[in-house]
mmCIF file of C-alpha atoms in Angstrom:
data_model
loop_
_atom_site.group_PDB
_atom_site.id
_atom_site.type_symbol
_atom_site.label_atom_id
_atom_site.label_comp_id
_atom_site.label_asym_id
_atom_site.label_seq_id
_atom_site.Cartn_x
_atom_site.Cartn_y
_atom_site.Cartn_z
ATOM 1 C CA MET K 843 0.000 0.000 0.000
ATOM 2 C CA ASN K 844 1.667 3.205 -1.199
ATOM 3 C CA VAL K 845 0.361 6.174 0.787
ATOM 4 C CA ASP K 846 1.335 9.759 -0.017
ATOM 5 C CA LEU K 847 2.079 10.708 3.585
ATOM 6 C CA GLU K 848 3.180 14.263 2.813
ATOM 7 C CA SER K 849 -0.144 15.027 1.150
ATOM 8 C CA LEU K 850 -1.914 13.280 4.023
ATOM 9 C CA ALA K 851 -0.073 15.461 6.555
ATOM 10 C CA GLU K 852 -1.014 18.609 4.618
ATOM 11 C CA ALA K 853 -4.641 17.516 4.422
ATOM 12 C CA THR K 854 -4.856 16.627 8.114
ATOM 13 C CA SER K 855 -3.320 19.874 9.365
ATOM 14 C CA GLY K 856 -5.537 21.877 6.996
ATOM 15 C CA ALA K 857 -8.670 20.044 8.127
ATOM 16 C CA ILE K 858 -7.866 20.549 11.811
ATOM 17 C CA GLY K 859 -7.234 24.243 11.202
ATOM 18 C CA SER K 860 -10.553 24.524 9.381
ATOM 19 C CA LEU K 861 -12.431 22.749 12.170
ATOM 20 C CA LEU K 862 -11.093 25.086 14.848
ATOM 21 C CA SER K 863 -11.587 28.297 12.863
ATOM 22 C CA THR K 864 -15.136 27.304 11.857
ATOM 23 C CA THR K 865 -16.146 26.625 15.473
ATOM 24 C CA ILE K 866 -14.651 29.863 16.794
ATOM 25 C CA LEU K 867 -16.324 32.079 14.190
ATOM 26 C CA TYR K 868 -19.604 30.203 13.696
ATOM 27 C CA PRO K 869 -21.998 32.780 15.275
ATOM 28 C CA LEU K 870 -20.551 35.435 12.964
ATOM 29 C CA ASP K 871 -20.970 33.022 10.038
ATOM 30 C CA THR K 872 -24.645 32.458 10.887
ATOM 31 C CA CYS K 873 -25.357 36.197 11.098
ATOM 32 C CA LYS K 874 -23.512 36.781 7.835
ATOM 33 C CA THR K 875 -25.369 34.006 5.993
ATOM 34 C CA LYS K 876 -28.836 35.106 7.142
ATOM 35 C CA TYR K 877 -28.024 38.696 6.195
ATOM 36 C CA GLN K 878 -26.829 37.704 2.714
ATOM 37 C CA ALA K 879 -29.802 35.419 2.067
ATOM 38 C CA GLU K 880 -32.393 38.150 2.569
ATOM 39 C CA ALA K 881 -33.702 39.694 -0.640
ATOM 40 C CA ARG K 882 -35.153 43.206 -0.641
ATOM 41 C CA SER K 883 -38.544 43.896 -2.184
ATOM 42 C CA HIS K 884 -40.153 47.338 -2.743
ATOM 43 C CA GLY K 885 -37.724 48.932 -0.301
ATOM 44 C CA ARG K 886 -38.622 46.575 2.555
ATOM 45 C CA GLN K 887 -35.732 44.966 4.375
ATOM 46 C CA ARG K 888 -35.736 42.787 7.484
ATOM 47 C CA TYR K 889 -32.046 43.210 8.270
ATOM 48 C CA LYS K 890 -30.536 46.638 7.589
ATOM 49 C CA ASN K 891 -27.220 45.725 9.185
ATOM 50 C CA LEU K 892 -25.379 42.576 10.166
ATOM 51 C CA SER K 893 -25.918 43.419 13.834
ATOM 52 C CA ASP K 894 -29.704 43.237 13.314
ATOM 53 C CA VAL K 895 -29.434 39.449 12.999
ATOM 54 C CA LEU K 896 -27.664 39.221 16.345
ATOM 55 C CA LEU K 897 -30.163 41.583 17.987
ATOM 56 C CA GLU K 898 -33.053 39.466 16.670
ATOM 57 C CA ALA K 899 -31.554 36.345 18.233
ATOM 58 C CA ILE K 900 -31.105 38.152 21.559
ATOM 59 C CA ALA K 901 -34.611 39.648 21.486
ATOM 60 C CA ASN K 902 -36.177 36.236 20.810
ATOM 61 C CA ARG K 903 -33.971 34.558 23.435
ATOM 62 C CA GLN K 904 -32.483 32.352 20.738
ATOM 63 C CA VAL K 905 -28.794 33.175 21.156
ATOM 64 C CA LEU K 906 -27.898 29.496 21.099
ATOM 65 C CA SER K 907 -29.599 29.279 17.703
ATOM 66 C CA LEU K 908 -26.619 31.175 16.328
ATOM 67 C CA TYR K 909 -24.966 27.748 16.522
ATOM 68 C CA GLN K 910 -27.705 25.934 14.580
ATOM 69 C CA GLY K 911 -26.085 23.665 12.026
ATOM 70 C CA LEU K 912 -22.655 23.822 13.686
ATOM 71 C CA GLY K 913 -22.199 20.039 13.605
ATOM 72 C CA THR K 914 -23.038 19.870 9.903
ATOM 73 C CA LYS K 915 -20.841 22.865 9.136
ATOM 74 C CA ASN K 916 -17.914 21.341 11.019
ATOM 75 C CA LEU K 917 -18.356 18.029 9.217
ATOM 76 C CA GLN K 918 -18.549 19.791 5.857
ATOM 77 C CA SER K 919 -15.610 22.037 6.703
ATOM 78 C CA PHE K 920 -13.393 19.183 7.919
ATOM 79 C CA ILE K 921 -14.115 16.966 4.902
ATOM 80 C CA SER K 922 -13.839 19.793 2.367
ATOM 81 C CA GLN K 923 -10.544 21.081 3.709
ATOM 82 C CA PHE K 924 -9.122 17.560 4.000
ATOM 83 C CA VAL K 925 -10.092 16.753 0.409
ATOM 84 C CA TYR K 926 -8.894 20.145 -0.813
ATOM 85 C CA PHE K 927 -5.502 20.142 0.890
ATOM 86 C CA TYR K 928 -4.867 16.504 -0.020
ATOM 87 C CA GLY K 929 -5.806 17.107 -3.648
ATOM 88 C CA TYR K 930 -3.871 20.368 -3.836
ATOM 89 C CA SER K 931 -0.720 18.874 -2.299
ATOM 90 C CA TYR K 932 -0.996 15.691 -4.362
ATOM 91 C CA PHE K 933 -1.589 17.457 -7.698
ATOM 92 C CA LYS K 934 1.223 19.922 -7.013
ATOM 93 C CA ARG K 935 3.668 17.136 -6.171
ATOM 94 C CA LEU K 936 2.575 15.172 -9.264
ATOM 95 C CA TYR K 937 3.032 18.242 -11.461
ATOM 96 C CA LEU K 938 6.557 18.868 -10.169
ATOM 97 C CA GLU K 939 7.524 15.209 -10.652
ATOM 98 C CA LYS K 940 6.142 15.033 -14.201
ATOM 99 C CA SER K 941 7.401 18.431 -15.336
ATOM 100 C CA GLY K 942 10.823 18.254 -13.702
ATOM 101 C CA TYR K 943 10.520 21.839 -12.460
ATOM 102 C CA LYS K 944 11.800 22.791 -9.017
ATOM 103 C CA SER K 945 9.009 25.272 -8.348
ATOM 104 C CA ILE K 946 5.491 25.816 -9.568
ATOM 105 C CA GLY K 947 4.404 28.883 -11.534
ATOM 106 C CA THR K 948 1.358 31.047 -10.898
ATOM 107 C CA ARG K 949 -0.657 29.711 -13.851
ATOM 108 C CA ALA K 950 -0.023 26.055 -12.969
ATOM 109 C CA ASN K 951 -0.775 26.820 -9.323
ATOM 110 C CA LEU K 952 -4.159 28.291 -10.261
ATOM 111 C CA LEU K 953 -5.076 25.269 -12.369
ATOM 112 C CA ILE K 954 -4.027 22.810 -9.667
ATOM 113 C CA ALA K 955 -5.917 24.714 -6.976
ATOM 114 C CA ALA K 956 -9.023 24.853 -9.197
ATOM 115 C CA ALA K 957 -8.842 21.097 -9.845
ATOM 116 C CA ALA K 958 -8.575 20.391 -6.119
ATOM 117 C CA GLY K 959 -11.482 22.769 -5.475
ATOM 118 C CA ALA K 960 -13.676 21.066 -8.077
ATOM 119 C CA CYS K 961 -13.107 17.667 -6.443
ATOM 120 C CA THR K 962 -13.962 19.183 -3.073
ATOM 121 C CA ALA K 963 -17.168 20.833 -4.323
ATOM 122 C CA VAL K 964 -18.567 17.605 -5.774
ATOM 123 C CA VAL K 965 -17.800 15.550 -2.655
ATOM 124 C CA THR K 966 -19.147 18.013 -0.073
ATOM 125 C CA GLN K 967 -22.008 19.778 -1.907
ATOM 126 C CA PRO K 968 -24.877 18.037 -0.026
ATOM 127 C CA LEU K 969 -23.333 18.993 3.331
ATOM 128 C CA ASP K 970 -22.729 22.532 2.111
ATOM 129 C CA THR K 971 -26.356 22.884 1.007
ATOM 130 C CA ALA K 972 -27.651 21.421 4.270
ATOM 131 C CA SER K 973 -25.538 23.716 6.447
ATOM 132 C CA SER K 974 -26.708 26.796 4.506
ATOM 133 C CA ARG K 975 -30.368 25.786 4.901
ATOM 134 C CA MET K 976 -29.891 25.171 8.626
ATOM 135 C CA GLN K 977 -28.209 28.534 9.138
ATOM 136 C CA THR K 978 -30.854 30.488 7.213
ATOM 137 C CA SER K 979 -33.799 28.777 8.925
ATOM 138 C CA ASP K 980 -35.737 30.897 11.422
ATOM 139 C CA PHE K 981 -34.076 30.925 14.814
ATOM 140 C CA GLY K 982 -35.079 27.876 16.823
ATOM 141 C CA LYS K 983 -36.630 26.108 13.818
ATOM 142 C CA SER K 984 -33.577 24.478 12.265
ATOM 143 C CA LYS K 985 -34.012 20.809 11.325
ATOM 144 C CA GLY K 986 -31.526 17.983 11.701
ATOM 145 C CA LEU K 987 -29.050 16.985 9.017
ATOM 146 C CA LEU K 988 -30.938 13.910 7.766
ATOM 147 C CA HIS K 989 -34.272 15.740 7.750
ATOM 148 C CA THR K 990 -32.742 18.684 5.893
ATOM 149 C CA LEU K 991 -31.171 16.449 3.253
ATOM 150 C CA THR K 992 -34.256 14.278 2.730
ATOM 151 C CA GLU K 993 -37.030 16.901 2.763
ATOM 152 C CA GLY K 994 -36.584 17.543 -0.960
ATOM 153 C CA THR K 995 -35.427 15.570 -3.964
ATOM 154 C CA TRP K 996 -31.901 14.199 -4.269
ATOM 155 C CA SER K 997 -31.071 16.912 -6.812
ATOM 156 C CA ASP K 998 -32.060 19.552 -4.241
ATOM 157 C CA ALA K 999 -29.138 18.392 -2.095
ATOM 158 C CA PHE K 1000 -26.866 19.570 -4.917
ATOM 159 C CA ASP K 1001 -28.427 23.028 -5.176
ATOM 160 C CA GLY K 1002 -25.686 25.450 -6.097
ATOM 161 C CA LEU K 1003 -23.237 22.845 -7.400
ATOM 162 C CA SER K 1004 -22.645 24.749 -10.629
ATOM 163 C CA ILE K 1005 -21.880 27.942 -8.758
ATOM 164 C CA SER K 1006 -19.733 26.006 -6.280
ATOM 165 C CA LEU K 1007 -17.672 24.789 -9.215
ATOM 166 C CA LEU K 1008 -17.435 28.372 -10.438
ATOM 167 C CA LEU K 1009 -16.305 29.437 -6.972
ATOM 168 C CA THR K 1010 -13.372 27.026 -7.077
ATOM 169 C CA SER K 1011 -11.613 30.116 -8.373
ATOM 170 C CA ASN K 1012 -11.897 31.572 -4.841
ATOM 171 C CA PRO K 1013 -9.584 29.141 -3.002
ATOM 172 C CA ALA K 1014 -7.513 28.877 -6.163
ATOM 173 C CA ILE K 1015 -6.834 32.614 -6.012
ATOM 174 C CA GLN K 1016 -6.473 32.562 -2.228
ATOM 175 C CA TYR K 1017 -3.888 29.787 -1.949
ATOM 176 C CA THR K 1018 -1.992 30.940 -5.017
ATOM 177 C CA VAL K 1019 -1.634 34.429 -3.538
ATOM 178 C CA PHE K 1020 -0.748 32.910 -0.151
ATOM 179 C CA ASP K 1021 1.901 30.597 -1.633
ATOM 180 C CA GLN K 1022 3.486 33.406 -3.626
ATOM 181 C CA LEU K 1023 3.556 35.746 -0.630
ATOM 182 C CA LYS K 1024 4.861 32.930 1.577
ATOM 183 C CA GLN K 1025 7.724 32.159 -0.823
ATOM 184 C CA ARG K 1026 8.785 35.793 -0.844
ATOM 185 C CA ALA K 1027 8.514 36.104 2.939
ATOM 186 C CA LEU K 1028 10.681 33.008 3.480
ATOM 187 C CA LYS K 1029 13.444 33.962 1.059
ATOM 188 C CA ASN K 1030 15.372 35.892 3.678
ATOM 189 C CA LYS K 1031 14.775 33.301 6.430
ATOM 190 C CA GLN K 1032 15.923 30.141 4.687
ATOM 191 C CA ASN K 1033 19.372 28.649 5.161
ATOM 192 C CA LYS K 1034 21.069 25.490 4.021
ATOM 193 C CA ASP K 1035 20.411 23.396 7.123
ATOM 194 C CA ASP K 1036 16.952 24.323 8.362
ATOM 195 C CA LYS K 1037 13.613 24.696 6.684
ATOM 196 C CA ALA K 1038 12.226 28.113 7.563
ATOM 197 C CA SER K 1039 8.605 28.459 8.556
ATOM 198 C CA LEU K 1040 6.254 31.383 8.910
ATOM 199 C CA SER K 1041 5.568 32.858 12.317
ATOM 200 C CA ALA K 1042 1.984 32.668 13.548
ATOM 201 C CA PHE K 1043 1.546 36.422 13.043
ATOM 202 C CA MET K 1044 2.981 36.395 9.517
ATOM 203 C CA ALA K 1045 0.835 33.399 8.527
ATOM 204 C CA PHE K 1046 -2.221 35.255 9.875
ATOM 205 C CA VAL K 1047 -1.399 38.422 7.907
ATOM 206 C CA LEU K 1048 -0.672 36.597 4.644
ATOM 207 C CA GLY K 1049 -3.819 34.509 5.080
ATOM 208 C CA ALA K 1050 -5.906 37.659 5.595
ATOM 209 C CA ILE K 1051 -4.454 39.385 2.533
ATOM 210 C CA SER K 1052 -4.878 36.377 0.242
ATOM 211 C CA LYS K 1053 -8.483 35.767 1.312
ATOM 212 C CA SER K 1054 -9.404 39.443 0.963
ATOM 213 C CA VAL K 1055 -8.233 39.428 -2.647
ATOM 214 C CA ALA K 1056 -10.153 36.225 -3.455
ATOM 215 C CA THR K 1057 -13.343 37.387 -1.708
ATOM 216 C CA CYS K 1058 -13.526 40.754 -3.436
ATOM 217 C CA LEU K 1059 -13.080 39.171 -6.867
ATOM 218 C CA THR K 1060 -15.725 36.470 -6.403
ATOM 219 C CA TYR K 1061 -18.295 38.042 -4.060
ATOM 220 C CA PRO K 1062 -21.291 38.383 -6.457
ATOM 221 C CA ALA K 1063 -21.121 34.621 -7.072
ATOM 222 C CA ILE K 1064 -20.859 33.996 -3.321
ATOM 223 C CA ARG K 1065 -24.086 35.856 -2.634
ATOM 224 C CA CYS K 1066 -25.856 34.051 -5.482
ATOM 225 C CA LYS K 1067 -24.887 30.744 -3.929
ATOM 226 C CA VAL K 1068 -26.273 31.741 -0.513
ATOM 227 C CA ILE K 1069 -29.637 32.707 -2.031
ATOM 228 C CA ILE K 1070 -29.847 29.467 -4.044
ATOM 229 C CA GLN K 1071 -29.133 27.317 -0.989
ATOM 230 C CA SER K 1072 -31.081 29.289 1.627
ATOM 231 C CA ALA K 1073 -34.059 27.817 3.455
ATOM 232 C CA ASN K 1074 -37.572 29.107 2.789
ATOM 233 C CA SER K 1075 -38.505 31.304 5.722
ATOM 234 C CA GLU K 1076 -42.076 31.219 6.942
ATOM 235 C CA GLU K 1077 -41.915 34.976 7.465
ATOM 236 C CA ALA K 1078 -39.994 36.105 4.382
ATOM 237 C CA ASN K 1079 -42.389 35.701 1.466
ATOM 238 C CA THR K 1080 -40.121 37.670 -0.826
ATOM 239 C CA LYS K 1081 -37.277 35.235 -0.347
ATOM 240 C CA LYS K 1082 -39.656 32.329 -0.808
ATOM 241 C CA GLU K 1083 -40.771 33.680 -4.185
ATOM 242 C CA ILE K 1084 -37.201 34.253 -5.314
ATOM 243 C CA LYS K 1085 -36.155 30.803 -4.078
ATOM 244 C CA LYS K 1086 -39.028 29.212 -6.000
ATOM 245 C CA GLN K 1087 -38.153 30.859 -9.288
ATOM 246 C CA GLN K 1088 -34.379 31.151 -9.203
ATOM 247 C CA LYS K 1089 -32.271 28.036 -9.459
ATOM 248 C CA THR K 1090 -29.707 29.102 -12.028
ATOM 249 C CA ILE K 1091 -26.895 31.616 -11.719
ATOM 250 C CA SER K 1092 -28.331 33.848 -14.452
ATOM 251 C CA ALA K 1093 -31.780 33.866 -12.850
ATOM 252 C CA VAL K 1094 -30.384 34.744 -9.429
ATOM 253 C CA LEU K 1095 -28.270 37.543 -10.894
ATOM 254 C CA TYR K 1096 -31.326 38.968 -12.661
ATOM 255 C CA GLY K 1097 -33.451 38.653 -9.507
ATOM 256 C CA ILE K 1098 -30.907 40.561 -7.408
ATOM 257 C CA TRP K 1099 -30.639 43.266 -10.077
ATOM 258 C CA LYS K 1100 -34.423 43.650 -10.279
ATOM 259 C CA ALA K 1101 -34.994 43.711 -6.498
ATOM 260 C CA GLU K 1102 -31.932 45.561 -5.239
ATOM 261 C CA GLY K 1103 -29.972 47.033 -8.121
ATOM 262 C CA ILE K 1104 -26.252 46.741 -8.738
ATOM 263 C CA LEU K 1105 -25.376 47.292 -5.079
ATOM 264 C CA GLY K 1106 -27.320 44.131 -4.268
ATOM 265 C CA TYR K 1107 -24.499 42.061 -5.745
ATOM 266 C CA PHE K 1108 -22.288 43.315 -2.935
ATOM 267 C CA LYS K 1109 -24.753 43.183 -0.037
ATOM 268 C CA GLY K 1110 -22.922 41.741 2.955
ATOM 269 C CA LEU K 1111 -19.457 42.147 1.406
ATOM 270 C CA LYS K 1112 -18.013 43.674 4.587
ATOM 271 C CA ALA K 1113 -19.453 40.840 6.675
ATOM 272 C CA GLN K 1114 -18.141 38.258 4.204
ATOM 273 C CA ILE K 1115 -14.656 39.750 4.259
ATOM 274 C CA LEU K 1116 -14.652 39.964 8.058
ATOM 275 C CA LYS K 1117 -15.735 36.352 8.494
ATOM 276 C CA THR K 1118 -13.766 34.722 5.698
ATOM 277 C CA VAL K 1119 -10.590 36.693 6.311
ATOM 278 C CA LEU K 1120 -10.595 35.817 10.005
ATOM 279 C CA SER K 1121 -11.505 32.195 9.248
ATOM 280 C CA SER K 1122 -8.910 31.697 6.533
ATOM 281 C CA ALA K 1123 -6.212 33.546 8.425
ATOM 282 C CA LEU K 1124 -6.861 31.392 11.508
ATOM 283 C CA LEU K 1125 -6.964 28.243 9.368
ATOM 284 C CA LEU K 1126 -3.649 28.955 7.660
ATOM 285 C CA MET K 1127 -2.031 30.108 10.901
ATOM 286 C CA ILE K 1128 -3.078 26.912 12.716
ATOM 287 C CA LYS K 1129 -2.087 24.776 9.727
ATOM 288 C CA GLU K 1130 1.385 26.333 9.551
ATOM 289 C CA LYS K 1131 2.000 25.813 13.270
ATOM 290 C CA ILE K 1132 0.785 22.210 13.500
ATOM 291 C CA SER K 1133 2.024 20.890 10.130
ATOM 292 C CA ALA K 1134 5.392 19.746 11.514
ATOM 293 C CA THR K 1135 3.733 18.046 14.500
ATOM 294 C CA THR K 1136 1.185 16.403 12.204
ATOM 295 C CA TRP K 1137 3.990 15.036 10.018
ATOM 296 C CA VAL K 1138 5.758 13.530 13.042
ATOM 297 C CA LEU K 1139 2.528 11.913 14.245
ATOM 298 C CA ILE K 1140 1.804 10.437 10.817
ATOM 299 C CA LEU K 1141 5.349 9.042 10.654
ATOM 300 C CA ALA K 1142 4.777 7.420 14.048
ATOM 301 C CA ILE K 1143 1.479 5.937 12.852
ATOM 302 C CA ARG K 1144 3.149 4.709 9.664
ATOM 303 C CA ARG K 1145 5.831 2.978 11.655
ATOM 304 C CA PHE K 1146 3.210 1.428 13.931
ATOM 305 C CA LEU K 1147 1.219 0.151 10.937
ATOM 306 C CA LEU K 1148 4.420 -0.921 9.129
ATOM 307 C CA LEU K 1149 3.567 1.084 6.019
ATOM 308 C CA PRO K 1150 6.254 1.521 3.332
ATOM 309 C CA SER K 1151 8.716 4.308 4.115
ATOM 310 C CA PRO K 1152 8.055 7.563 2.231
ATOM 311 C CA ARG K 1153 10.601 9.916 0.854
ATOM 312 C CA VAL K 1154 12.599 11.653 3.565
ATOM 313 C CA LYS K 1155 11.117 15.044 4.377
ATOM 314 C CA SER K 1156 13.428 17.505 6.050
ATOM 315 C CA LEU K 1157 11.856 19.422 8.910
#
């Protein structure tokens, strides 16, 4: 059994980082998702600001409902990041071996990251759809994972798959920018004997910058995806009508334009940047700090299971 342990170590550390960052920032994620999912009609708007979602939860004594769907989100986040980091690391290593290059260029990096993102989107789409529906349900009325997945047709579980595939450009841009910034930051720290690593603060800063760039470039598609996947609220008839009619990217884009104008494409952008930048920065910071430990643990497990020895990786 030939196991790519280096890719496995990358995937494991990335998944753990994602799990921790998702849990820490989940209430903010719920507020952000509910705010994005609301569609304006004839000037009426339930949430004027992101804080209105939090105030509604407090007023209705449903603060704990800010965590509705946390288990599903964590499961989706862990699996998606594991699949993504494994695929990204594996494809990058394969590319370098086949091409004979010592480093990977920006164009190849984008293609590899997009391929890894596409694999991730297909595998985790049902969980992604379920978590979005649970978050956008009225406070205190969220259903369980199985109920959420089975209340519609099987194709409904893959709502937003096409736009998820389109949004593979988001992590592709993010990790490409991060890798390029990381390589430049480490140039002055590397020496012949030791492998330099980013400090926690530097990893956080580079993660924030890379995610900000990716989010700004892809935000209209992000909001379209939220509307497609959102649950039908018993109180929000406008959203229910839009949800009923709009299942394609073009239809959602037209619906936002008609109801809210061009600024509607960027509703919730500040909240999205705040949440995703903090989440991605935390993820990459945690991943950078635990990657070496994860590698050592996997080597220990390999030895225990008597798996074939991998290539020597210098730490």
